[in-house]
Amino acid sequence: MNHIISPLDLSVEELDKLLDLANDIERDPEKYAHACEGKRLASLFYEPSTRTRLSFEAAMMNLGGKVLGFSEQGSSSATKGESVADTIRVVSCYAHIAAIRHPKEGAALVASMASQIPVINAGDGGHQHPTQTLTDLLTIRSMKGRLDNLTIGLCGDLRFGRTVHSLIEALVRYDNVNFILISPEELRVPSYIREGVLQKNNVSYREVVRLEEALPDLDLLYMTRVQRERFFNENDYVRMKDFYILDEIKMKLAGPDMLVLHPLPRVNEISVEVDKDPRAAYFKQAQYGVYVRMALILTLLNLA
Ligand code: NCD
């Protein structure tokens, strides 16, 4: 059984093939409009989501398939005390593939172990978010033409931001990718990423607090929101939430080809005035998320 729980569940070769398929879907969506007829996606969202859930559902519909599921914990049997393992065992009888988002780290892995159908991790707590990473990789490869030889700034909540953890894990497999990790002291990447991924793979990285210091060197800036729901205490969140605000003035420090990505939702960390800058790619990135999820569904159902 094939599941996508971590970005490393796909080899670099499998990933290349998947991104090629996503680009082909972008070029000719009609060709794939009936590919999943008779198939059902279960969308099991125990945590809020706009893009991830709707883009999974749109992806399945674009492929001619159907969707069932729930969009909040409160409307599932989780409130009665059902375990994720039991839920997925039952959902395996109703659907051919499942996307699951859960506030607990490791929930998607637990689900995959009990599942009869492919399980896709659509975000497990502050841990991983592999399909956002696929979206990010497709955006970078399509807009920059490469995934190697890049200097990438990751800015904001690097501690709780699962999109950042997954993106780092995926990108260290490419040659000459350098990271500048831009965060307040309290929101630095967890040590399993610093030691277990960056240092272990001899990847060049530096950690800085000031965004201005990093901007001139970047091929790509990946902004993130401070993850309010993962803070133990509201005062800490309030203190951190506006630490970084990317605006037109700061954008002047960046090169003419530096892309700005953001997994969204945005709060205050990118001023709306930046949206019209040609380097702002975050809404385009959301569109790529549908193509890549279509490609992933086709691949996991062996229909590619
Ligand atoms: C991200 C997430 O859920 O981790 N959103 C998304 O899936 N596009 C980022 C975030 O919530 O900040």
Tab-separated table of C-alpha atoms and ligand atoms in Angstrom:
chain	number	residue	atom	x	y	z
A	1	MET	CA	0.000	0.000	0.000
A	2	ASN	CA	1.269	3.438	-0.897
A	3	HIS	CA	0.801	6.258	1.551
A	4	ILE	CA	2.221	9.784	1.656
A	5	ILE	CA	2.975	10.594	5.265
A	6	SER	CA	6.316	12.381	4.881
A	7	PRO	CA	7.834	14.131	1.855
A	8	LEU	CA	10.495	11.418	1.870
A	9	ASP	CA	7.915	8.779	0.950
A	10	LEU	CA	8.653	9.768	-2.652
A	11	SER	CA	12.154	9.305	-4.058
A	12	VAL	CA	13.635	12.168	-6.082
A	13	GLU	CA	12.836	10.209	-9.266
A	14	GLU	CA	9.221	9.578	-8.212
A	15	LEU	CA	8.922	13.226	-7.310
A	16	ASP	CA	10.199	14.330	-10.716
A	17	LYS	CA	7.655	12.084	-12.407
A	18	LEU	CA	4.880	13.443	-10.219
A	19	LEU	CA	5.800	17.067	-10.972
A	20	ASP	CA	5.976	16.250	-14.713
A	21	LEU	CA	2.486	14.795	-14.475
A	22	ALA	CA	1.254	17.908	-12.636
A	23	ASN	CA	2.696	20.112	-15.394
A	24	ASP	CA	0.975	17.963	-18.009
A	25	ILE	CA	-2.331	18.308	-16.133
A	26	GLU	CA	-1.802	22.083	-16.106
A	27	ARG	CA	-1.275	22.062	-19.892
A	28	ASP	CA	-4.208	19.799	-20.739
A	29	PRO	CA	-6.679	19.300	-17.866
A	30	GLU	CA	-9.341	17.869	-20.203
A	31	LYS	CA	-7.192	14.799	-20.812
A	32	TYR	CA	-7.607	13.848	-17.134
A	33	ALA	CA	-11.241	14.880	-16.641
A	34	HIS	CA	-12.552	11.298	-16.407
A	35	ALA	CA	-9.499	9.526	-15.004
A	36	CYS	CA	-11.051	8.910	-11.572
A	37	GLU	CA	-14.614	8.120	-12.565
A	38	GLY	CA	-16.112	5.702	-10.042
A	39	LYS	CA	-13.482	6.575	-7.404
A	40	ARG	CA	-14.085	8.338	-4.090
A	41	LEU	CA	-11.806	10.489	-1.955
A	42	ALA	CA	-12.466	10.644	1.790
A	43	SER	CA	-11.502	14.032	3.132
A	44	LEU	CA	-11.020	13.688	6.907
A	45	PHE	CA	-10.270	17.085	8.391
A	46	TYR	CA	-10.016	17.232	12.181
A	47	GLU	CA	-8.479	20.721	11.971
A	48	PRO	CA	-9.431	23.904	10.086
A	49	SER	CA	-8.378	24.236	6.463
A	50	THR	CA	-9.365	26.181	3.385
A	51	ARG	CA	-6.831	25.496	0.655
A	52	THR	CA	-5.727	22.011	1.513
A	53	ARG	CA	-9.198	20.554	1.918
A	54	LEU	CA	-10.793	22.408	-0.951
A	55	SER	CA	-7.856	21.764	-3.263
A	56	PHE	CA	-8.011	18.026	-2.510
A	57	GLU	CA	-11.724	18.034	-3.156
A	58	ALA	CA	-11.372	20.135	-6.306
A	59	ALA	CA	-8.559	17.831	-7.473
A	60	MET	CA	-10.756	14.731	-7.139
A	61	MET	CA	-13.702	16.457	-8.830
A	62	ASN	CA	-11.473	17.649	-11.681
A	63	LEU	CA	-10.546	14.006	-12.220
A	64	GLY	CA	-14.200	12.981	-12.435
A	65	GLY	CA	-14.209	11.355	-8.986
A	66	LYS	CA	-16.409	11.956	-5.952
A	67	VAL	CA	-15.693	13.250	-2.463
A	68	LEU	CA	-17.054	12.462	0.996
A	69	GLY	CA	-15.883	13.395	4.463
A	70	PHE	CA	-16.019	15.917	7.258
A	71	SER	CA	-14.395	19.288	7.755
A	72	GLU	CA	-14.307	19.531	11.532
A	73	GLN	CA	-13.587	17.235	14.389
A	74	GLY	CA	-16.910	18.155	16.027
A	75	SER	CA	-18.936	16.596	13.229
A	76	SER	CA	-17.108	13.239	13.298
A	77	SER	CA	-17.282	10.339	15.744
A	78	ALA	CA	-14.018	11.584	17.235
A	79	THR	CA	-16.237	13.507	19.658
A	80	LYS	CA	-17.635	10.139	20.820
A	81	GLY	CA	-14.114	8.916	21.479
A	82	GLU	CA	-13.431	6.948	18.292
A	83	SER	CA	-9.752	6.478	17.482
A	84	VAL	CA	-8.258	7.587	14.171
A	85	ALA	CA	-7.328	3.943	13.523
A	86	ASP	CA	-10.941	2.786	13.843
A	87	THR	CA	-12.226	5.676	11.753
A	88	ILE	CA	-9.890	4.917	8.861
A	89	ARG	CA	-10.644	1.196	9.022
A	90	VAL	CA	-14.283	2.023	8.434
A	91	VAL	CA	-13.608	4.754	5.878
A	92	SER	CA	-11.622	2.168	3.896
A	93	CYS	CA	-14.996	0.554	3.115
A	94	TYR	CA	-16.435	3.799	1.724
A	95	ALA	CA	-13.617	5.359	-0.285
A	96	HIS	CA	-10.600	4.484	-2.444
A	97	ILE	CA	-8.179	7.062	-1.021
A	98	ALA	CA	-8.138	9.356	2.015
A	99	ALA	CA	-6.620	12.717	2.905
A	100	ILE	CA	-6.356	13.328	6.635
A	101	ARG	CA	-5.512	16.438	8.645
A	102	HIS	CA	-5.193	16.123	12.398
A	103	PRO	CA	-3.868	18.323	15.232
A	104	LYS	CA	-1.732	15.485	16.636
A	105	GLU	CA	1.726	14.751	15.296
A	106	GLY	CA	1.824	11.210	13.950
A	107	ALA	CA	-1.954	10.845	13.439
A	108	ALA	CA	-1.630	10.259	9.690
A	109	LEU	CA	0.994	7.581	10.277
A	110	VAL	CA	-1.283	5.812	12.762
A	111	ALA	CA	-4.134	6.030	10.251
A	112	SER	CA	-1.991	4.594	7.458
A	113	MET	CA	-1.091	1.574	9.568
A	114	ALA	CA	-4.760	0.669	10.025
A	115	SER	CA	-5.899	1.597	6.522
A	116	GLN	CA	-6.901	-0.555	3.566
A	117	ILE	CA	-6.648	2.441	1.203
A	118	PRO	CA	-3.849	4.938	0.454
A	119	VAL	CA	-3.629	7.649	3.120
A	120	ILE	CA	-2.299	11.138	2.421
A	121	ASN	CA	-1.105	13.282	5.322
A	122	ALA	CA	-2.739	16.676	4.857
A	123	GLY	CA	-0.956	18.052	7.935
A	124	ASP	CA	-0.261	16.425	11.316
A	125	GLY	CA	0.056	19.037	14.055
A	126	GLY	CA	3.313	20.984	13.939
A	127	HIS	CA	5.092	18.070	12.265
A	128	GLN	CA	4.747	17.595	8.490
A	129	HIS	CA	2.661	18.730	5.531
A	130	PRO	CA	3.948	16.796	2.517
A	131	THR	CA	1.332	17.879	-0.028
A	132	GLN	CA	2.053	21.536	0.691
A	133	THR	CA	5.668	20.642	-0.038
A	134	LEU	CA	4.681	19.079	-3.362
A	135	THR	CA	2.838	22.309	-4.113
A	136	ASP	CA	5.903	24.352	-3.168
A	137	LEU	CA	8.252	22.183	-5.248
A	138	LEU	CA	5.985	22.383	-8.287
A	139	THR	CA	5.800	26.169	-7.922
A	140	ILE	CA	9.556	26.537	-7.566
A	141	ARG	CA	10.387	24.171	-10.432
A	142	SER	CA	7.795	25.729	-12.740
A	143	MET	CA	8.735	29.334	-11.969
A	144	LYS	CA	12.496	29.024	-11.391
A	145	GLY	CA	13.151	26.118	-13.743
A	146	ARG	CA	15.109	24.134	-11.147
A	147	LEU	CA	15.165	22.707	-7.645
A	148	ASP	CA	18.941	22.803	-7.219
A	149	ASN	CA	21.390	25.709	-6.882
A	150	LEU	CA	19.062	27.862	-4.818
A	151	THR	CA	19.428	30.085	-1.786
A	152	ILE	CA	16.160	29.874	0.101
A	153	GLY	CA	15.040	32.065	2.980
A	154	LEU	CA	12.461	30.549	5.313
A	155	CYS	CA	10.940	33.210	7.506
A	156	GLY	CA	8.563	33.330	10.461
A	157	ASP	CA	7.439	30.492	12.697
A	158	LEU	CA	10.038	27.861	11.895
A	159	ARG	CA	9.348	26.035	15.128
A	160	PHE	CA	5.686	25.123	14.686
A	161	GLY	CA	5.394	25.633	10.913
A	162	ARG	CA	4.946	22.137	9.500
A	163	THR	CA	5.220	23.381	5.907
A	164	VAL	CA	8.758	24.537	6.647
A	165	HIS	CA	9.791	21.202	8.165
A	166	SER	CA	8.542	19.245	5.165
A	167	LEU	CA	10.028	21.643	2.640
A	168	ILE	CA	13.482	21.455	4.232
A	169	GLU	CA	13.355	17.645	4.288
A	170	ALA	CA	12.463	17.533	0.619
A	171	LEU	CA	14.951	20.143	-0.597
A	172	VAL	CA	18.089	18.861	1.121
A	173	ARG	CA	18.103	16.073	-1.477
A	174	TYR	CA	19.020	18.531	-4.262
A	175	ASP	CA	22.508	19.868	-4.992
A	176	ASN	CA	23.681	23.185	-3.679
A	177	VAL	CA	20.551	24.287	-1.857
A	178	ASN	CA	21.432	26.820	0.861
A	179	PHE	CA	19.056	27.905	3.572
A	180	ILE	CA	18.797	31.116	5.507
A	181	LEU	CA	16.516	30.461	8.472
A	182	ILE	CA	14.960	33.733	9.561
A	183	SER	CA	13.081	33.642	12.847
A	184	PRO	CA	12.896	35.104	16.329
A	185	GLU	CA	15.033	33.212	18.819
A	186	GLU	CA	11.987	31.415	20.295
A	187	LEU	CA	10.679	30.200	16.941
A	188	ARG	CA	13.829	28.607	15.505
A	189	VAL	CA	13.559	25.257	13.696
A	190	PRO	CA	13.321	22.248	16.043
A	191	SER	CA	16.537	20.341	16.652
A	192	TYR	CA	15.299	17.284	14.739
A	193	ILE	CA	15.394	19.494	11.653
A	194	ARG	CA	18.610	21.393	12.495
A	195	GLU	CA	20.632	18.385	13.596
A	196	GLY	CA	18.689	15.490	12.111
A	197	VAL	CA	18.195	16.932	8.635
A	198	LEU	CA	20.394	19.970	7.902
A	199	GLN	CA	23.580	18.994	9.729
A	200	LYS	CA	23.179	15.308	8.968
A	201	ASN	CA	23.087	16.054	5.232
A	202	ASN	CA	25.901	18.647	5.392
A	203	VAL	CA	23.576	21.306	4.059
A	204	SER	CA	24.746	24.901	4.227
A	205	TYR	CA	22.470	27.032	6.397
A	206	ARG	CA	22.582	30.004	8.696
A	207	GLU	CA	20.121	31.265	11.258
A	208	VAL	CA	19.383	34.985	11.431
A	209	VAL	CA	16.838	37.152	13.197
A	210	ARG	CA	16.658	40.109	10.786
A	211	LEU	CA	14.849	39.637	7.484
A	212	GLU	CA	16.613	42.683	6.002
A	213	GLU	CA	19.945	40.943	6.429
A	214	ALA	CA	18.885	37.944	4.350
A	215	LEU	CA	16.847	39.550	1.558
A	216	PRO	CA	19.667	40.589	-0.822
A	217	ASP	CA	20.987	36.999	-1.019
A	218	LEU	CA	17.784	35.097	-1.723
A	219	ASP	CA	16.462	33.326	-4.831
A	220	LEU	CA	13.314	32.603	-2.934
A	221	LEU	CA	11.645	33.830	0.243
A	222	TYR	CA	9.177	31.471	1.935
A	223	MET	CA	7.093	33.461	4.418
A	224	THR	CA	5.025	31.759	7.100
A	225	ARG	CA	2.359	32.720	9.609
A	226	VAL	CA	2.979	32.499	13.346
A	227	GLN	CA	1.036	29.337	14.243
A	228	ARG	CA	-1.293	30.686	16.909
A	229	GLU	CA	-3.021	27.342	17.538
A	230	ARG	CA	0.253	25.678	18.578
A	231	PHE	CA	1.187	28.245	21.261
A	232	PHE	CA	0.674	27.333	24.895
A	233	ASN	CA	0.029	30.898	25.856
A	234	GLU	CA	-1.742	33.719	24.023
A	235	ASN	CA	0.661	36.406	25.302
A	236	ASP	CA	3.598	34.712	23.581
A	237	TYR	CA	1.614	34.620	20.350
A	238	VAL	CA	0.726	38.313	20.620
A	239	ARG	CA	4.368	39.175	21.216
A	240	MET	CA	5.516	37.214	18.156
A	241	LYS	CA	2.731	37.683	15.644
A	242	ASP	CA	3.946	40.855	13.954
A	243	PHE	CA	7.645	40.164	14.259
A	244	TYR	CA	8.012	40.112	10.468
A	245	ILE	CA	6.049	42.167	7.996
A	246	LEU	CA	7.204	42.014	4.404
A	247	ASP	CA	6.303	45.272	2.702
A	248	GLU	CA	7.238	47.241	-0.426
A	249	ILE	CA	10.189	48.884	1.307
A	250	LYS	CA	11.743	45.575	2.310
A	251	MET	CA	11.074	44.161	-1.169
A	252	LYS	CA	13.463	46.835	-2.509
A	253	LEU	CA	16.295	45.004	-0.740
A	254	ALA	CA	15.604	41.823	-2.728
A	255	GLY	CA	16.805	40.915	-6.202
A	256	PRO	CA	14.573	41.319	-9.276
A	257	ASP	CA	13.978	37.546	-9.573
A	258	MET	CA	13.415	36.656	-5.941
A	259	LEU	CA	10.120	34.761	-5.652
A	260	VAL	CA	7.936	35.225	-2.604
A	261	LEU	CA	6.044	32.100	-1.564
A	262	HIS	CA	3.644	31.573	1.347
A	263	PRO	CA	1.552	28.454	2.027
A	264	LEU	CA	-1.305	30.766	3.142
A	265	PRO	CA	-3.343	31.727	5.079
A	266	ARG	CA	-1.585	35.043	5.479
A	267	VAL	CA	-2.221	37.146	8.548
A	268	ASN	CA	-0.011	40.283	8.714
A	269	GLU	CA	3.342	38.902	7.604
A	270	ILE	CA	2.977	40.069	4.000
A	271	SER	CA	1.398	43.482	3.404
A	272	VAL	CA	-1.266	43.405	0.729
A	273	GLU	CA	0.719	46.031	-1.195
A	274	VAL	CA	3.230	43.259	-2.026
A	275	ASP	CA	0.526	41.268	-3.865
A	276	LYS	CA	0.944	43.326	-7.011
A	277	ASP	CA	4.721	42.886	-7.071
A	278	PRO	CA	5.572	40.502	-9.946
A	279	ARG	CA	7.774	38.540	-7.545
A	280	ALA	CA	4.767	37.644	-5.350
A	281	ALA	CA	3.903	34.047	-6.275
A	282	TYR	CA	1.701	32.893	-3.403
A	283	PHE	CA	-1.635	32.940	-5.192
A	284	LYS	CA	-0.159	31.144	-8.191
A	285	GLN	CA	1.251	28.660	-5.679
A	286	ALA	CA	-2.289	27.888	-4.436
A	287	GLN	CA	-3.312	27.089	-8.019
A	288	TYR	CA	-0.376	24.695	-8.402
A	289	GLY	CA	-1.677	22.907	-5.301
A	290	VAL	CA	-4.648	21.581	-7.265
A	291	TYR	CA	-2.527	20.225	-10.148
A	292	VAL	CA	-0.098	18.498	-7.838
A	293	ARG	CA	-2.876	16.907	-5.758
A	294	MET	CA	-4.492	15.655	-8.969
A	295	ALA	CA	-1.155	14.118	-9.923
A	296	LEU	CA	-0.781	12.570	-6.471
A	297	ILE	CA	-4.263	11.021	-6.456
A	298	LEU	CA	-3.648	9.513	-9.919
A	299	THR	CA	-0.281	8.152	-8.820
A	300	LEU	CA	-1.486	6.594	-5.564
A	301	LEU	CA	-4.466	4.985	-7.315
A	302	ASN	CA	-2.121	3.595	-9.984
A	303	LEU	CA	-3.988	5.486	-12.689
A	304	ALA	CA	-1.071	7.637	-13.881
B	1	NCD	C1	-0.526	25.646	6.169
B	1	NCD	C2	-0.809	24.587	7.203
B	1	NCD	O1	-1.966	24.193	7.375
B	1	NCD	O2	0.137	24.140	7.805
B	1	NCD	N1	-1.639	25.972	5.397
B	1	NCD	C3	-1.894	25.258	4.278
B	1	NCD	O3	-2.105	24.062	4.319
B	1	NCD	N2	-1.818	25.890	3.104
B	1	NCD	C4	0.121	26.830	6.733
B	1	NCD	C5	-0.524	27.550	7.876
B	1	NCD	O4	-1.619	27.170	8.341
B	1	NCD	O5	0.045	28.534	8.310
